[in-house]
XYZ file of N, CA and C in Angstrom:
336
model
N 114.938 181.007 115.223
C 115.877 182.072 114.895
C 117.299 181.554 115.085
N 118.461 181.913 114.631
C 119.793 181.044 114.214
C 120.463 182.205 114.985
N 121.333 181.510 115.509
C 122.446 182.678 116.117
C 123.189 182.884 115.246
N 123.769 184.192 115.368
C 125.134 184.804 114.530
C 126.237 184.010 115.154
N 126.994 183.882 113.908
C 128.343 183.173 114.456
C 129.456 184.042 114.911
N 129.863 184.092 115.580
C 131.095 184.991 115.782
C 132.760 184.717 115.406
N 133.167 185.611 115.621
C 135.004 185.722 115.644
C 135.111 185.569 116.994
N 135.844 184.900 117.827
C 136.300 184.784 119.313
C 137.894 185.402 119.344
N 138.701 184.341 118.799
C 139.860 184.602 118.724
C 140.308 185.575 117.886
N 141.909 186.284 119.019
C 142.600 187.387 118.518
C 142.924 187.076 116.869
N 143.899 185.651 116.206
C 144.235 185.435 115.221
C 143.136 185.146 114.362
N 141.876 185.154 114.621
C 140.906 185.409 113.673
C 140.215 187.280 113.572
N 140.100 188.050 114.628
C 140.458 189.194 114.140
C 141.339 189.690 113.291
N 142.955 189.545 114.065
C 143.915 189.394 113.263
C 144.081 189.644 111.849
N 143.330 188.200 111.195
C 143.397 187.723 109.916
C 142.726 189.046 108.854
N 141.193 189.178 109.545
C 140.445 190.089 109.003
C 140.909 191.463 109.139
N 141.495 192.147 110.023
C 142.169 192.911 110.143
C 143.046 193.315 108.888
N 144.225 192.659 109.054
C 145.168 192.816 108.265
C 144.890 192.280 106.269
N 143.822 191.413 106.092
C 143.937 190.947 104.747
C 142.559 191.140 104.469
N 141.370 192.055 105.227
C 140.086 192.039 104.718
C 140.577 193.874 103.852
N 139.299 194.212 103.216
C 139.258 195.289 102.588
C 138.257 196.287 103.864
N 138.683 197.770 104.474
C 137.511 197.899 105.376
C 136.600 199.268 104.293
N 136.076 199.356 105.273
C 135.009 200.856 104.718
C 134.802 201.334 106.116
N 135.113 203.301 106.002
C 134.742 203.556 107.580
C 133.372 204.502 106.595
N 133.448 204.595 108.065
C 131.467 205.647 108.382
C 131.945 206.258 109.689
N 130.871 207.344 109.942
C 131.257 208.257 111.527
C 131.305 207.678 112.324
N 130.289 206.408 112.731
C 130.396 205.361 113.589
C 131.489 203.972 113.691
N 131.219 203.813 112.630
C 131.858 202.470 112.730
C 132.945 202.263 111.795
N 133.730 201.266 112.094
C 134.341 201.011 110.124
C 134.526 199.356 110.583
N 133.889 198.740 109.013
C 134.051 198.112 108.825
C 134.949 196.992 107.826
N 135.375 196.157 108.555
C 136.433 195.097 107.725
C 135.574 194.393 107.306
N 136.242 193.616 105.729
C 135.537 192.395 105.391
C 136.377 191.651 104.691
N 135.894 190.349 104.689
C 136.666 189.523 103.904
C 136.434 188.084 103.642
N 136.684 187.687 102.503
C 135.651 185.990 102.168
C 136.214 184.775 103.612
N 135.351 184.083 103.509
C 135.424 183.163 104.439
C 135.292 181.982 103.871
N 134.866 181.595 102.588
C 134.767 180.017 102.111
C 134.072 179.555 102.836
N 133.067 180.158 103.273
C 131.851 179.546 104.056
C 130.772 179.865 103.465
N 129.395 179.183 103.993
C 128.317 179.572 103.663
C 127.758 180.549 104.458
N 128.154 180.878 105.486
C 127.938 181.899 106.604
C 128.604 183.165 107.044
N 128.271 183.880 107.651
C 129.189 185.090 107.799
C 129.270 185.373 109.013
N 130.368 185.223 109.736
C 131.192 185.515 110.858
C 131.168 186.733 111.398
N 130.907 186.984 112.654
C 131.185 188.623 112.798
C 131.752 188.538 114.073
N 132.566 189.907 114.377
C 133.666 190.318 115.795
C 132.639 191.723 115.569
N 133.319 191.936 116.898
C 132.939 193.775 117.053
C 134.012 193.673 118.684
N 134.498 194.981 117.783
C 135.376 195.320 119.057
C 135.460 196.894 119.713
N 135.828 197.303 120.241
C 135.218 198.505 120.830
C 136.291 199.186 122.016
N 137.395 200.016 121.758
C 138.444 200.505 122.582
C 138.245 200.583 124.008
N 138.724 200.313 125.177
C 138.729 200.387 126.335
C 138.456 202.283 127.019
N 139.431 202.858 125.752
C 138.964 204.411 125.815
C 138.163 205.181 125.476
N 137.264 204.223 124.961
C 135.642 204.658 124.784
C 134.787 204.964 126.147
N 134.851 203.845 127.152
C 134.342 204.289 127.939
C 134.802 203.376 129.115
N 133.594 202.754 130.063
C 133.797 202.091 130.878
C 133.077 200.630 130.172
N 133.020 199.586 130.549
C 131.972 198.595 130.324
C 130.821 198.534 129.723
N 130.172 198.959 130.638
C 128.083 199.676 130.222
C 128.769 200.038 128.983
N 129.233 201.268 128.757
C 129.320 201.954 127.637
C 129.793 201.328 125.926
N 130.615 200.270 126.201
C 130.831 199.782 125.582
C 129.858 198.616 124.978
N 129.449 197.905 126.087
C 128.620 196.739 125.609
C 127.375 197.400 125.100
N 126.929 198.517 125.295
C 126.124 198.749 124.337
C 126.140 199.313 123.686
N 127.057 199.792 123.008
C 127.551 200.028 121.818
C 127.469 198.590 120.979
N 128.122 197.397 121.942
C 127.958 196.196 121.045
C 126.845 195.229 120.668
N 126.110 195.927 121.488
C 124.591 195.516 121.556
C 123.622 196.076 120.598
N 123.916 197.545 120.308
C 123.050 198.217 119.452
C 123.970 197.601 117.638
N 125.212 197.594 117.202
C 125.535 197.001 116.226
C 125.266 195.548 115.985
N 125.410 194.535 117.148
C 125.258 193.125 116.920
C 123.327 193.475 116.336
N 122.209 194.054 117.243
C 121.216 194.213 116.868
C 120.982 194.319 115.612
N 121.846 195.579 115.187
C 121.300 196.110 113.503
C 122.256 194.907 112.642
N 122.554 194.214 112.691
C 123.276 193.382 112.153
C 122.568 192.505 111.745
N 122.053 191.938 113.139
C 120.773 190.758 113.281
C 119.299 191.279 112.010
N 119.314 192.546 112.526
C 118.225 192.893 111.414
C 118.151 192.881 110.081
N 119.288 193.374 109.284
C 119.882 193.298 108.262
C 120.795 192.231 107.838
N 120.727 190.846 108.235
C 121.589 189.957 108.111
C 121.114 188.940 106.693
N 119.620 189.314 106.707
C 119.083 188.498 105.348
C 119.427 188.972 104.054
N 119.739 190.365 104.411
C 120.245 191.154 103.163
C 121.491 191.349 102.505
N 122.112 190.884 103.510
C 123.849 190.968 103.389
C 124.354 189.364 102.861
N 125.258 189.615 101.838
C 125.856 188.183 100.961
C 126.084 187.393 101.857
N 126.348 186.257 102.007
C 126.864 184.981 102.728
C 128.154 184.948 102.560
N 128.741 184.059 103.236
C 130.316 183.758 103.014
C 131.456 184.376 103.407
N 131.184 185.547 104.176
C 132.549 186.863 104.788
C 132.625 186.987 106.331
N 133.599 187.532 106.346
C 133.932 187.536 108.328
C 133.995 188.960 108.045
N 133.502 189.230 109.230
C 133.057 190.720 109.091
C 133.441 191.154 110.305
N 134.461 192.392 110.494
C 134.445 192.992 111.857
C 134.100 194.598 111.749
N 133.420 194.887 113.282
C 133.066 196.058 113.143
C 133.785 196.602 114.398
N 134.390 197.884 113.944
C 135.071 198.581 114.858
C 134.649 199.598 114.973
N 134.127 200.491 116.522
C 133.752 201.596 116.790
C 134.561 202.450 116.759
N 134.593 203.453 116.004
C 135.379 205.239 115.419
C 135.831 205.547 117.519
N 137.085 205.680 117.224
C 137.392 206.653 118.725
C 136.738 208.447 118.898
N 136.787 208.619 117.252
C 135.941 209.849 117.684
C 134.857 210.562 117.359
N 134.281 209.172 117.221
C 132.581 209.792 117.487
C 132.159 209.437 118.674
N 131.207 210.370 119.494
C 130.529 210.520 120.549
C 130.030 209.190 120.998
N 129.894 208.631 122.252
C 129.346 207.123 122.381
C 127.779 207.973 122.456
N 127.621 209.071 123.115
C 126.091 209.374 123.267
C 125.086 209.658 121.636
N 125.762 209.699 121.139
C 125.312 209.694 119.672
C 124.884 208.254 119.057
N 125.278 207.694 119.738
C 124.934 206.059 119.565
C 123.622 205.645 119.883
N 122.963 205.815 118.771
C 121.299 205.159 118.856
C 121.450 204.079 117.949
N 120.347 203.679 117.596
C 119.664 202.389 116.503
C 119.467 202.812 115.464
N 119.249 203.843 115.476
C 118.708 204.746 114.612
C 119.956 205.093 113.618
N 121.310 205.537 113.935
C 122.203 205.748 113.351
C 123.130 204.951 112.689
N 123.339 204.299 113.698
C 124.004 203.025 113.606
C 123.654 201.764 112.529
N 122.399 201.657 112.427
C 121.444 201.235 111.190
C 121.450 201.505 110.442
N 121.408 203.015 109.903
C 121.215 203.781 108.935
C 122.998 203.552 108.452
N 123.871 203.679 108.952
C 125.184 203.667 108.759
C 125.913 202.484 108.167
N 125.422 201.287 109.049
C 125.923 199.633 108.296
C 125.265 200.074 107.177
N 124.033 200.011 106.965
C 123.602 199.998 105.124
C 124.157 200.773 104.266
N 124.240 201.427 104.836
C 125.050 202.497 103.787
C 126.755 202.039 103.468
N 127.103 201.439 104.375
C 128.828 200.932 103.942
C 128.341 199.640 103.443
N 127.499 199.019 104.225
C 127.236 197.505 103.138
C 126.845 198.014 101.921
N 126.046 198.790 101.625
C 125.357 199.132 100.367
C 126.959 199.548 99.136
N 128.071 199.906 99.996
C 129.410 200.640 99.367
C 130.083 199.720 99.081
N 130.317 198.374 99.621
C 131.309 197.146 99.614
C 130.051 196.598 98.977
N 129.016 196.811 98.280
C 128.575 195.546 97.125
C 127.914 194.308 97.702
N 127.725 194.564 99.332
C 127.413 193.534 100.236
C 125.611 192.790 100.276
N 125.402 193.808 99.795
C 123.478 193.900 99.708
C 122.891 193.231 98.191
């Protein structure tokens, strides 16, 4: 099994940030944008006023997951960041939703 590659650095958020195209959903919204790679990059970031720690990392745990699941389906070549909505509920945050939600914005950006 291959690890996902990530975004580390701020000026690679940054980049995607400011020059990707995003799509929101209740949960999440997502940025995207080509990478001239054969691979696709991903960040996830998640406001400090969401919660405490716990709360957050699994939030980043349940998106990096559905990501992982759906990663064969999604085009190659883009850096992708996912940012958690400040106002949707963190307790609303299942697998279940969150899943159902990436496909549906990947399915909107042409990504699938």
């Amino acid at each position: 099994m291959k690890k996902i590659k990530t975004l580390k650095k701020n000026y690679e958020f940054k980049n995607v940030l400011s020059k990707g195209k995003f799509f929101i959903g209740k949960y999440i919204t997502i940025y995207i944008k080509d990478n001239n790679k054969n691979e696709n990059f991903i960040g996830i970031a998640v406001n400090t006023k969401i919660g405490k720690a716990v709360k957050r990392n699994r939030i980043k745990r349940l998106i990096r997951e559905s990501y992982r699941i759906n990663k064969e389906k999604i085009k190659k070549g883009k850096d992708i960041v996912f940012l958690w909505n400040k106002n949707a509920k963190v307790n609303d945050a299942n697998f279940y939703n969150i899943n159902k939600e990436m496909l549906e914005i990947f399915d909107k950006a042409n990504m699938v």
